[in-house]
Tab-separated table of C-alpha atoms and ligand atoms in Angstrom:
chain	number	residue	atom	x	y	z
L	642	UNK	CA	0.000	0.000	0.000
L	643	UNK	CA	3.028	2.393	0.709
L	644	UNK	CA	4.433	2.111	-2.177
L	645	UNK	CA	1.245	4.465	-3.825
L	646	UNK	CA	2.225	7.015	-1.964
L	647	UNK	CA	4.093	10.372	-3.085
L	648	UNK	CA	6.973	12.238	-1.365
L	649	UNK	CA	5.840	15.316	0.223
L	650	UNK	CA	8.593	18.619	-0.105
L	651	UNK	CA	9.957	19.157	3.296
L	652	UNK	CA	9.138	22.200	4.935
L	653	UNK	CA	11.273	25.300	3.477
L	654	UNK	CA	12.433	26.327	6.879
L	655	UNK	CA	13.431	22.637	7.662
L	656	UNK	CA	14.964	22.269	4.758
L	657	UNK	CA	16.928	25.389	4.609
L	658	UNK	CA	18.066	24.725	8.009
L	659	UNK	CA	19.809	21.491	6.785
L	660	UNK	CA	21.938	23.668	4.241
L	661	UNK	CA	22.539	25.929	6.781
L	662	UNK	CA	24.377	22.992	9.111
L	663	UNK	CA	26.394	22.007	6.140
L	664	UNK	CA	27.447	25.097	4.957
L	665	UNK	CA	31.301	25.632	6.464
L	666	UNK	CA	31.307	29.364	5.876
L	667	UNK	CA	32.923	31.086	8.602
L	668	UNK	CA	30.519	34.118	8.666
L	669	UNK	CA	27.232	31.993	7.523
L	670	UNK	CA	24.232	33.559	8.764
L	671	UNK	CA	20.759	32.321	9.713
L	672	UNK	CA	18.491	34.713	9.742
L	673	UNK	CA	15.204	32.153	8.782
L	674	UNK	CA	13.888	30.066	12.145
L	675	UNK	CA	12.118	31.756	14.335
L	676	UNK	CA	14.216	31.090	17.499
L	677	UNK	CA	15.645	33.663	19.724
L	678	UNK	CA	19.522	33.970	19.866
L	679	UNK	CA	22.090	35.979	22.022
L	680	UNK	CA	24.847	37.893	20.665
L	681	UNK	CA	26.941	34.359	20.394
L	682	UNK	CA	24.159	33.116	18.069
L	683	UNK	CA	23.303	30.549	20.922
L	684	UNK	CA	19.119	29.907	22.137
L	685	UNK	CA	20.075	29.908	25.595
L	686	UNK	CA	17.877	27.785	28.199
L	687	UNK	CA	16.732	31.119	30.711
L	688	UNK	CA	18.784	31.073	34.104
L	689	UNK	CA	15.032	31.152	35.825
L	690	UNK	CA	13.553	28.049	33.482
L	691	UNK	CA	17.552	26.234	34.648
L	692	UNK	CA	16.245	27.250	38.830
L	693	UNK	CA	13.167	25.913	38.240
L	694	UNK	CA	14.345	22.904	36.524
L	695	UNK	CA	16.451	22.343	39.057
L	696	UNK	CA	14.005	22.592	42.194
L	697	UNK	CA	11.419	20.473	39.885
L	698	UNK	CA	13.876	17.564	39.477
L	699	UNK	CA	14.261	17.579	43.591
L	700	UNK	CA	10.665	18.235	44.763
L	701	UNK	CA	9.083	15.766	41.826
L	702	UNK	CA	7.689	12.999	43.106
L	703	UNK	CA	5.753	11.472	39.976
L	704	UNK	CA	5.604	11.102	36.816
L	705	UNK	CA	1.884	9.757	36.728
L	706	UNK	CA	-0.478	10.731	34.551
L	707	UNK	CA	-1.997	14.001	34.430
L	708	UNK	CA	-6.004	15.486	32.904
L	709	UNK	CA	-6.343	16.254	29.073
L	710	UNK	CA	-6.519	20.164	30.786
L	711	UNK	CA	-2.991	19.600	32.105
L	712	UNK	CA	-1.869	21.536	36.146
L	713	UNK	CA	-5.175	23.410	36.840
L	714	UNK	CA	-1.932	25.559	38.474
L	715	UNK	CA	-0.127	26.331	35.327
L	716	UNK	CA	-3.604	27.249	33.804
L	717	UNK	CA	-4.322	29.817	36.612
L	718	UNK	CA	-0.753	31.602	36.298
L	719	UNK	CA	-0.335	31.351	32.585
L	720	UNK	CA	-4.341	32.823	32.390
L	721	UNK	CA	-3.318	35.778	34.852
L	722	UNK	CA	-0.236	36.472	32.964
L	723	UNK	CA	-2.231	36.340	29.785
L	724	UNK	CA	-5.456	38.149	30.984
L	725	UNK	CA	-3.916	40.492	33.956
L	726	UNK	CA	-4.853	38.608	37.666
L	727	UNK	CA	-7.854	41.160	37.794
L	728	UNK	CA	-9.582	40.363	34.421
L	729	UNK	CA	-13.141	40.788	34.528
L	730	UNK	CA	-13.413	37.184	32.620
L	731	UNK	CA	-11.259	35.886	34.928
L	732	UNK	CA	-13.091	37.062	37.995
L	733	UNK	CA	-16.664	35.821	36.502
L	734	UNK	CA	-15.434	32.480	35.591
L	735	UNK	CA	-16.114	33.134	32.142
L	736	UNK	CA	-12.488	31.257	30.873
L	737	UNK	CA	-11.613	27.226	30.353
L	738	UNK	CA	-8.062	26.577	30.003
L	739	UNK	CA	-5.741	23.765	28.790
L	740	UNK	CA	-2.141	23.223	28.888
L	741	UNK	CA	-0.960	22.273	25.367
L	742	UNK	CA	2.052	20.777	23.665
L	743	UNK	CA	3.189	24.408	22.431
L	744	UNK	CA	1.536	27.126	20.807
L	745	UNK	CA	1.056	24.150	17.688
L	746	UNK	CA	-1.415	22.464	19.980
L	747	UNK	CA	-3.208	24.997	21.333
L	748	UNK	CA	-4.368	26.828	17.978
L	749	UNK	CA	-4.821	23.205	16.453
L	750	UNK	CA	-7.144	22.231	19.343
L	751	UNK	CA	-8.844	25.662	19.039
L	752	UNK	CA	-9.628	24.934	15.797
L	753	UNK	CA	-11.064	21.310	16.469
L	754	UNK	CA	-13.130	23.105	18.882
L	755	UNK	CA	-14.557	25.495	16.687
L	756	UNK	CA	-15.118	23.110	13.670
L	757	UNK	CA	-17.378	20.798	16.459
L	758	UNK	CA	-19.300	24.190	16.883
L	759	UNK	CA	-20.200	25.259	13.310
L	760	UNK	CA	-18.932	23.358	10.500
L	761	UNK	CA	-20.047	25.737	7.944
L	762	UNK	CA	-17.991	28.809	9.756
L	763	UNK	CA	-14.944	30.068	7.663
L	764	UNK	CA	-11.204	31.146	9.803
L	765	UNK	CA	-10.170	34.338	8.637
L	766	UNK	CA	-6.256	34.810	8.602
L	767	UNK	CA	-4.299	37.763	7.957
L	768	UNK	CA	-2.413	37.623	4.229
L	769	UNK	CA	0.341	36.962	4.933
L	770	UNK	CA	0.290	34.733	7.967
L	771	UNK	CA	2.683	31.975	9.864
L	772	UNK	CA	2.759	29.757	7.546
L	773	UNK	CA	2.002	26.767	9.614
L	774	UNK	CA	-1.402	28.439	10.520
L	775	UNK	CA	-2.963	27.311	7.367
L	776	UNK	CA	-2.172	23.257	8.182
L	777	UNK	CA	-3.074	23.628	11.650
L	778	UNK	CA	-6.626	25.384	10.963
L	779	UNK	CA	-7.301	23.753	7.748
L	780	UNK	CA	-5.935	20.368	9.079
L	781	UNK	CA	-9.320	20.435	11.195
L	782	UNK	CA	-11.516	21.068	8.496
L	783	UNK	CA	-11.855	24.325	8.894
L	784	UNK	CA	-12.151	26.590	5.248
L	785	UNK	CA	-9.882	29.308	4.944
L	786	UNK	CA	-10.324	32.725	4.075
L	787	UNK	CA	-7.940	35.515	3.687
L	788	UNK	CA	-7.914	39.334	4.770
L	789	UNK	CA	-5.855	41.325	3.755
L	790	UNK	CA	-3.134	42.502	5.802
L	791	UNK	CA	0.746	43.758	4.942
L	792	UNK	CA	1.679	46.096	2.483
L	793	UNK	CA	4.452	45.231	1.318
L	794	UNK	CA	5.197	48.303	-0.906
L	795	UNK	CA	4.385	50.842	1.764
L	796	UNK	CA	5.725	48.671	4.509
L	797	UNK	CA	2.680	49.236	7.230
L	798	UNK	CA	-0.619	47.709	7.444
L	799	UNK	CA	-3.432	47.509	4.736
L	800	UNK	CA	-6.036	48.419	7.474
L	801	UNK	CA	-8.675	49.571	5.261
L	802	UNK	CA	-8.441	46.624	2.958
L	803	UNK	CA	-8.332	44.310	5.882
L	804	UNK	CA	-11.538	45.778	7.758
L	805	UNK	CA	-13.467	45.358	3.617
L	806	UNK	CA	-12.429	41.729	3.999
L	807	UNK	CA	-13.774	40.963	7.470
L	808	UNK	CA	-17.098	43.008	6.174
L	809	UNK	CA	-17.701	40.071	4.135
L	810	UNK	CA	-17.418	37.703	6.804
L	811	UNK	CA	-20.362	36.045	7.449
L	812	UNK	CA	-22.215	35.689	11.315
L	813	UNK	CA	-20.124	33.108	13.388
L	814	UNK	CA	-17.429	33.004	10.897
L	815	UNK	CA	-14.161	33.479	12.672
L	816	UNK	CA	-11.110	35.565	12.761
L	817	UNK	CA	-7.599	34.712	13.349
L	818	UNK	CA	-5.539	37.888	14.989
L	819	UNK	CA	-1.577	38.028	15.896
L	820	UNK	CA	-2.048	38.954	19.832
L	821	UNK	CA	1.476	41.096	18.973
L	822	UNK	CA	4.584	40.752	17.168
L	823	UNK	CA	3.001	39.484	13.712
L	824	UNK	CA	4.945	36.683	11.838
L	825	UNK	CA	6.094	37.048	9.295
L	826	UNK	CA	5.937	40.796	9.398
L	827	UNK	CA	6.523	42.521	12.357
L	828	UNK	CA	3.686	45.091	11.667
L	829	UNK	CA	1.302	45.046	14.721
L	830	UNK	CA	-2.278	46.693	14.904
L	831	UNK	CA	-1.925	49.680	17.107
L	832	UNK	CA	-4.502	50.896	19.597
L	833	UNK	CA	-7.281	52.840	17.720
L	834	UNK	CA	-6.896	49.579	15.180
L	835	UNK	CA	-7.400	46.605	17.728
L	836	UNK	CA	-10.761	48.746	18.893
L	837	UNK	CA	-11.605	49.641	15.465
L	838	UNK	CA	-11.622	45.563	14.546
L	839	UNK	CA	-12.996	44.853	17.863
L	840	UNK	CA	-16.208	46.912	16.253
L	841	UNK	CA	-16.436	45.114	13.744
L	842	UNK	CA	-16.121	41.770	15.563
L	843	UNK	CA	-18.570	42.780	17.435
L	844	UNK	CA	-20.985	44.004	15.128
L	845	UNK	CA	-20.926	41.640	12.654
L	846	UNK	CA	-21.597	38.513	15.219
L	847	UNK	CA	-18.112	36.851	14.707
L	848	UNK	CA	-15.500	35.403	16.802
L	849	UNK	CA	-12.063	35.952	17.435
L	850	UNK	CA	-9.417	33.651	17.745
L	851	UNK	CA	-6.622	35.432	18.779
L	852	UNK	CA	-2.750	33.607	18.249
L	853	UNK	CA	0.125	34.758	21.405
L	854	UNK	CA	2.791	33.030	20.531
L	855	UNK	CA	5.070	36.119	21.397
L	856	UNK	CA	3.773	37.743	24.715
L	857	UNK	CA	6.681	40.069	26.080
L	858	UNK	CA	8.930	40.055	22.961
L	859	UNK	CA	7.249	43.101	21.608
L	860	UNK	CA	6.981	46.369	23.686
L	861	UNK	CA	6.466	44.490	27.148
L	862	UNK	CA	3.938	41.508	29.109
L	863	UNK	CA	1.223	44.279	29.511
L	864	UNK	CA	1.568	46.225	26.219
L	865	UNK	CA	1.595	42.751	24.187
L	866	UNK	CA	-1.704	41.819	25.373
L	867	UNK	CA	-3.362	44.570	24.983
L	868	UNK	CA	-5.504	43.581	22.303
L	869	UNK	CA	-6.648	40.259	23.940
L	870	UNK	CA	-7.370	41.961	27.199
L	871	UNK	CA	-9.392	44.435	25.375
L	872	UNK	CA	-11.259	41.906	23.307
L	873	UNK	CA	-11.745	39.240	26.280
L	874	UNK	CA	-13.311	42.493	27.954
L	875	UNK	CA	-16.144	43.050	24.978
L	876	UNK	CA	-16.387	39.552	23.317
L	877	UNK	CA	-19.250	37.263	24.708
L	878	UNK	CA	-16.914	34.156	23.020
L	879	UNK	CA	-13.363	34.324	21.966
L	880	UNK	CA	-10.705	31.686	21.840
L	881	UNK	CA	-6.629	32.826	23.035
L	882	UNK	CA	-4.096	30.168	22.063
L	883	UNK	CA	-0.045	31.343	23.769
L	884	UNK	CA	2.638	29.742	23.605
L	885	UNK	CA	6.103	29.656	26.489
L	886	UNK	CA	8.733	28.724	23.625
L	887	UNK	CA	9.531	32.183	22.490
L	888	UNK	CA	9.010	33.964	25.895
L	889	UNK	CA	10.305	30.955	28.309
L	890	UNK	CA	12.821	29.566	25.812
L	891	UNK	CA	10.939	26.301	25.822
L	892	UNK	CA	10.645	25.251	22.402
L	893	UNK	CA	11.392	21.252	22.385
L	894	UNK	CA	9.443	21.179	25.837
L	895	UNK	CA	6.051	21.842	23.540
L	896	UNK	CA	4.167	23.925	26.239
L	897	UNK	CA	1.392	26.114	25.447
L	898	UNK	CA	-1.861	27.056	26.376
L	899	UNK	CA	-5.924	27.038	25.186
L	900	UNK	CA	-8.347	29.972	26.786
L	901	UNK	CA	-11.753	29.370	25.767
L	902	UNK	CA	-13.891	32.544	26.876
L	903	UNK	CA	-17.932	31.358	26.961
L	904	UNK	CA	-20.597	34.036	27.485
L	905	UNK	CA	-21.691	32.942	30.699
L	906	UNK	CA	-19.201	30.212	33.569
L	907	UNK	CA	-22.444	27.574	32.555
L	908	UNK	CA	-21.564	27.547	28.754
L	909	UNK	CA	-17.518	27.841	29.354
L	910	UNK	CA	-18.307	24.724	31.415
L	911	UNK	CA	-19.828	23.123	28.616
L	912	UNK	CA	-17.047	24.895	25.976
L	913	UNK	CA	-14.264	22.613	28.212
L	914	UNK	CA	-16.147	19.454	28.306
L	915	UNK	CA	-16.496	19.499	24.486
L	916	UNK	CA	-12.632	20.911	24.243
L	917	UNK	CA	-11.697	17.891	26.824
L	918	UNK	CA	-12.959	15.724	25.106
L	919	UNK	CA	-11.491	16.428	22.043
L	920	UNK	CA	-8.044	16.724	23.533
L	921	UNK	CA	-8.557	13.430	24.832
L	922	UNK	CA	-8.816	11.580	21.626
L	923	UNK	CA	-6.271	13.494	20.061
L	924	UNK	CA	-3.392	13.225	22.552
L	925	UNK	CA	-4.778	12.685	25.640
L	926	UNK	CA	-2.915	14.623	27.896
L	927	UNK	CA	-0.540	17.394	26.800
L	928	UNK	CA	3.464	16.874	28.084
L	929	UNK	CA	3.905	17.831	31.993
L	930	UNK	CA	8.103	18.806	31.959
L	931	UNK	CA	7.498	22.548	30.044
L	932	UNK	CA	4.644	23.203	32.230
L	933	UNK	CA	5.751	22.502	35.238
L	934	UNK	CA	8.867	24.927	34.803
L	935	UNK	CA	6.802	27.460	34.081
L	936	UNK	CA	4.144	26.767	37.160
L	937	UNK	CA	7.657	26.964	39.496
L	938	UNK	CA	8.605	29.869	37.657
L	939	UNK	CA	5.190	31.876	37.963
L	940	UNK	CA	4.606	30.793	41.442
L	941	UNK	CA	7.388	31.965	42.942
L	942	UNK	CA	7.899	35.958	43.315
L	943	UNK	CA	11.892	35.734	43.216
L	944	UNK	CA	12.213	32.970	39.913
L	945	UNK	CA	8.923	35.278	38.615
L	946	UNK	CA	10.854	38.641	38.693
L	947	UNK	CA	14.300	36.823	37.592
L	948	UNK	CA	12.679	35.578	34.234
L	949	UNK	CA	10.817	39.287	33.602
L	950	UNK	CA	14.193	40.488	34.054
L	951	UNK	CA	15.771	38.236	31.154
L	952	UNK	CA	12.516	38.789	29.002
L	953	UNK	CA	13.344	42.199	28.990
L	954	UNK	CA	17.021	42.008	28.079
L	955	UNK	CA	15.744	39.759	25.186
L	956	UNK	CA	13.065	42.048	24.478
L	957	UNK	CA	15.471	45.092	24.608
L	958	UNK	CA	18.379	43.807	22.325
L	959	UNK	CA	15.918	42.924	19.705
L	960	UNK	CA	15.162	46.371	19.722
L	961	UNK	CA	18.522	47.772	19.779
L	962	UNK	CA	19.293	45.353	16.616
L	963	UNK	CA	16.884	46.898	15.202
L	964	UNK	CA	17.642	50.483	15.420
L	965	UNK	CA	21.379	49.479	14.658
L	966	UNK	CA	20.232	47.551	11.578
L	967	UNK	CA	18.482	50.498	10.629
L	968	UNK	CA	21.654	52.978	11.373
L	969	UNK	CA	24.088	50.807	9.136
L	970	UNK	CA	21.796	51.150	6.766
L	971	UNK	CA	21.620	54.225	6.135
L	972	UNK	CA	25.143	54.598	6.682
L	973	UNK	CA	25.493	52.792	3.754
L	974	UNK	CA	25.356	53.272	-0.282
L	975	UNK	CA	22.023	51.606	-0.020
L	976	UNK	CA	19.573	54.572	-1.289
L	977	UNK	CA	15.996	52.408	-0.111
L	978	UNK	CA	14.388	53.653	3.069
L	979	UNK	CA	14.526	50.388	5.556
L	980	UNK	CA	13.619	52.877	9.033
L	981	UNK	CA	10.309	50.541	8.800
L	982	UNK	CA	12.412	47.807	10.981
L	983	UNK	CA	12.220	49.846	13.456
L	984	UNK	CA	8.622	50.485	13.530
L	985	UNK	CA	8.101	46.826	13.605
L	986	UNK	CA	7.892	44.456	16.661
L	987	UNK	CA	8.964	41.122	18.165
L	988	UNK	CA	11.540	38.575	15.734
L	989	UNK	CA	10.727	39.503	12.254
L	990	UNK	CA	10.391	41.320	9.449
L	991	UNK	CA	10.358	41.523	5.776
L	992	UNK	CA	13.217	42.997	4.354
L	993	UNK	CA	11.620	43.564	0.939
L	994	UNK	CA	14.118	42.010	-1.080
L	995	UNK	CA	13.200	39.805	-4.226
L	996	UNK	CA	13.532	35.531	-4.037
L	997	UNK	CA	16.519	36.223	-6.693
L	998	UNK	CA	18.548	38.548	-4.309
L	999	UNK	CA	17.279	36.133	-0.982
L	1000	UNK	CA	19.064	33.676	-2.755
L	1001	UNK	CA	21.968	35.782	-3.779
L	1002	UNK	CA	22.665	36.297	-0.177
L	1003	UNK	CA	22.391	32.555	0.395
L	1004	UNK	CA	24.643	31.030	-2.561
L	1005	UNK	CA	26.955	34.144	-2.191
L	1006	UNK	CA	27.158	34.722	1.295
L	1007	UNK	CA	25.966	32.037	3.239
L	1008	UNK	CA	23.088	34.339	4.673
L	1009	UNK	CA	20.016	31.965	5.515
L	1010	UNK	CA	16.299	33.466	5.356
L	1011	UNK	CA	13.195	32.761	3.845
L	1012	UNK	CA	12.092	33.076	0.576
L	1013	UNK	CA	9.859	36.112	0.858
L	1014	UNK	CA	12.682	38.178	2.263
L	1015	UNK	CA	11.392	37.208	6.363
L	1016	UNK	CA	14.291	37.378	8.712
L	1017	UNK	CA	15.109	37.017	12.293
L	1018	UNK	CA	16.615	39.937	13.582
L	1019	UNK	CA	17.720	38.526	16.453
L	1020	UNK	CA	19.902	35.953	14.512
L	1021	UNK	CA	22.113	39.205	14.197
L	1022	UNK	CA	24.615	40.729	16.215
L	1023	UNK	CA	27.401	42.772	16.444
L	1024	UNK	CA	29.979	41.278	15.036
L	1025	UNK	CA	27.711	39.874	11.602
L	1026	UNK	CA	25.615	43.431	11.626
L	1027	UNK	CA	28.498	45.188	9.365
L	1028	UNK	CA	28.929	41.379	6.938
L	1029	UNK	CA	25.071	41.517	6.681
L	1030	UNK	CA	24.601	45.332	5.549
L	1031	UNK	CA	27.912	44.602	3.357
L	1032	UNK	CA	26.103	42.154	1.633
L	1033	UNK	CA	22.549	43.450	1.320
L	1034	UNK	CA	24.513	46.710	-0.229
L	1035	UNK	CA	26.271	44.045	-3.103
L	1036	UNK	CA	22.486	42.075	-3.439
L	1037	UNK	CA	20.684	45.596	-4.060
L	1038	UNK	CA	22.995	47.114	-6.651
V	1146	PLP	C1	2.633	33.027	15.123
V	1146	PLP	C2	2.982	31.767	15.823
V	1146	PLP	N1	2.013	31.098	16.462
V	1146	PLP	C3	2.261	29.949	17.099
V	1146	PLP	C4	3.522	29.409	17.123
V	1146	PLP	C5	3.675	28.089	17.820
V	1146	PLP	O1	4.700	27.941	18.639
V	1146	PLP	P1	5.029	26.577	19.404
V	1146	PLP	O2	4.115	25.507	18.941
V	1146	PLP	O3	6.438	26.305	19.082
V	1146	PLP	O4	4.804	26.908	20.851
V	1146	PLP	C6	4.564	30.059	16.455
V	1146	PLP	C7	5.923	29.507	16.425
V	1146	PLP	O5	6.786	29.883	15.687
V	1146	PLP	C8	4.285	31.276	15.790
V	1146	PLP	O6	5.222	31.955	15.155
């Protein structure tokens, strides 16, 4: 039976990541997954996640199974840090949450969710959006629609085209929103925008589903969640999926998170036993090792303040690349206006280059992004900063 079936293309990031680890260039570059890296180029495990691996691997005392909802603890802290301990939701019960392997699991069990509610309902995603988002929405049967979203001649957002789009949108259908920091482009909704597509939201009967994967990378842990505080605050239903490998470091420990806002505790109830259910015959139970580093983390004021304290620093280099990025640039012969990096927020953005000079870089100097010109700026730093704007000058000529 097998033998019928047809290689599938790796994934482009995958794959370009296995060039990257043979290439033996001594200034090769990656600039394509989305990882964070210090100024050695290393994704360093935090020193708070190392404490509170090390007090877990004394105080554990089993490794027994857990619920398909994972530690009701980690849901409570991750849901305050998320919502702000005070949330009105919060406070009237109005939120079902479930530890998930990664960010992955939680938008993929979202969307499971919301197919069991309306099978007819469209997901609305921005154009262009993380790539994997199509798979993990469509993969539950969900049809996709697009709005859309960057410009990527004027380098901001196409706000008025994307509010036409979701005019369209039909009652119930539902719409996928970057929480902050917007992969692949960087370009987040500001205030007056988030309210402006809350209206709509509103108005039109639809509901939101909004992706976190990037909580505190952006402008801070407050000012990232801005829009899904706002929205949790209006919305009678609304689905938050986060994720702890960006802002904990946690990547390969696949821990994430599931908020499920009903419009009254009675229907949320019912929201989690359909979600529950669902989780169990997927995976069962989502991996306990991530989320438990986290719970010690968040539950304990010291290892709480010490991992704010290394967001931050990750948070605030990622800005300083930025603005450097932008300096050397202008510094240079290059004549196009790039001060939009700065703008932008969180890991990425598009540099605006064509496929032929992406690959340019690549073939000719080892420098690793994707296709559409996406890169990480914090795969930069201050030693490759002057090699990469050396390069970009020879690729634009
Ligand atoms: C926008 C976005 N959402 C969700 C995720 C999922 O992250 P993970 O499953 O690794 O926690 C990512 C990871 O890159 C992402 O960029």
């Amino acid at each position: 039976m097998f033998e019928a079936l047809n290689p599938l293309p790796q994934d482009p990031i995958l794959a370009m990541m296995a060039s990257y680890q043979q290439d033996s260039h001594p200034q090769k570059l990656d600039l394509g997954i989305g990882v964070y890296k210090d100024d050695q180029g290393h994704t360093p495990i935090m020193q708070a996640v190392q404490l509170a691996e090390k007090a877990l691997i004394e105080t554990e005392i089993t490794k027994s199974y857990t619920a398909p909802a994972g530690s009701p603890k980690y849901n409570q802290l991750v849901a305050e840090l998320v919502f702000g301990a005070e949330h009105k939701v919060l406070r009237d019960q109005r939120v079902i949450s479930a530890q998930t392997p990664g960010g992955c699991g939680a938008l993929r069990m979202g969307a499971e969710f919301l197919k069991g509610c309306s099978s007819d309902s469209r997901v609305w995603v921005s154009s262009p959006t993380w790539a994997n988002h199509i798979p993990l929405l469509g993969g539950a049967g969900l049809a996709i629609a697009e709005y859309p979203y960057y410009d990527y001649s004027d380098k901001t957002i196409q706000f008025d085209a994307m509010l036409a789009a979701l005019e369209t949108a039909a009652a119930g259908d539902f719409v996928l929103l970057h929480g902050c920091c917007h992969n692949p482009s960087g370009a987040d909704l500001n205030k007056e925008q988030w309210l402006a597509v809350a209206e709509l939201i509103e108005r039109k009967g639809l509901i939101p589903f909004i992706d976190m994967a990037y909580q505190g990378l952006g402008s801070g842990l407050d000012q990232d969640a801005y829009g899904v505080r706002m929205m949790a605050e209006r919305m009678p239903e609304m689905l938050v999926a986060t994720s702890c490998s960006k802002n904990f470091g946690l990547y390969r420990e696949r821990t994430g998170t599931l908020f499920i806002i009903g419009n009254t505790a009675e229907q949320t109830q019912v929201a989690g036993s359909q979600l529950f259910s669902r989780i169990r015959s997927h995976y069962s139970m989502p991996p306990s090792h991530g989320a438990a580093i986290v719970e010690t983390i968040l539950a304990d004021t010291a290892l709480t303040k010490q991992w704010e304290e290394e967001l931050a620093s990750m948070r605030q280099r990622i800005q300083t690349l930025r603005q450097s990025l932008v300096k050397k640039i202008s510094a240079s012969s290059i004549a196009n206006d790039f001060s939009f990096i700065e703008q932008q927020f969180g890991m990425f953005s598009f540099l605006g280059i064509s496929p032929v000079q992406v690959a340019q870089l690549r073939t000719q100097y080892s420098i690793y992004m994707i296709d559409s010109s996406r890169m990480n700026v914090a795969g930069l730093n201050d030693q490759s900063m002057d090699y990469f704007v050396a390069a970009l000058e020879e690729v634009i000529r």
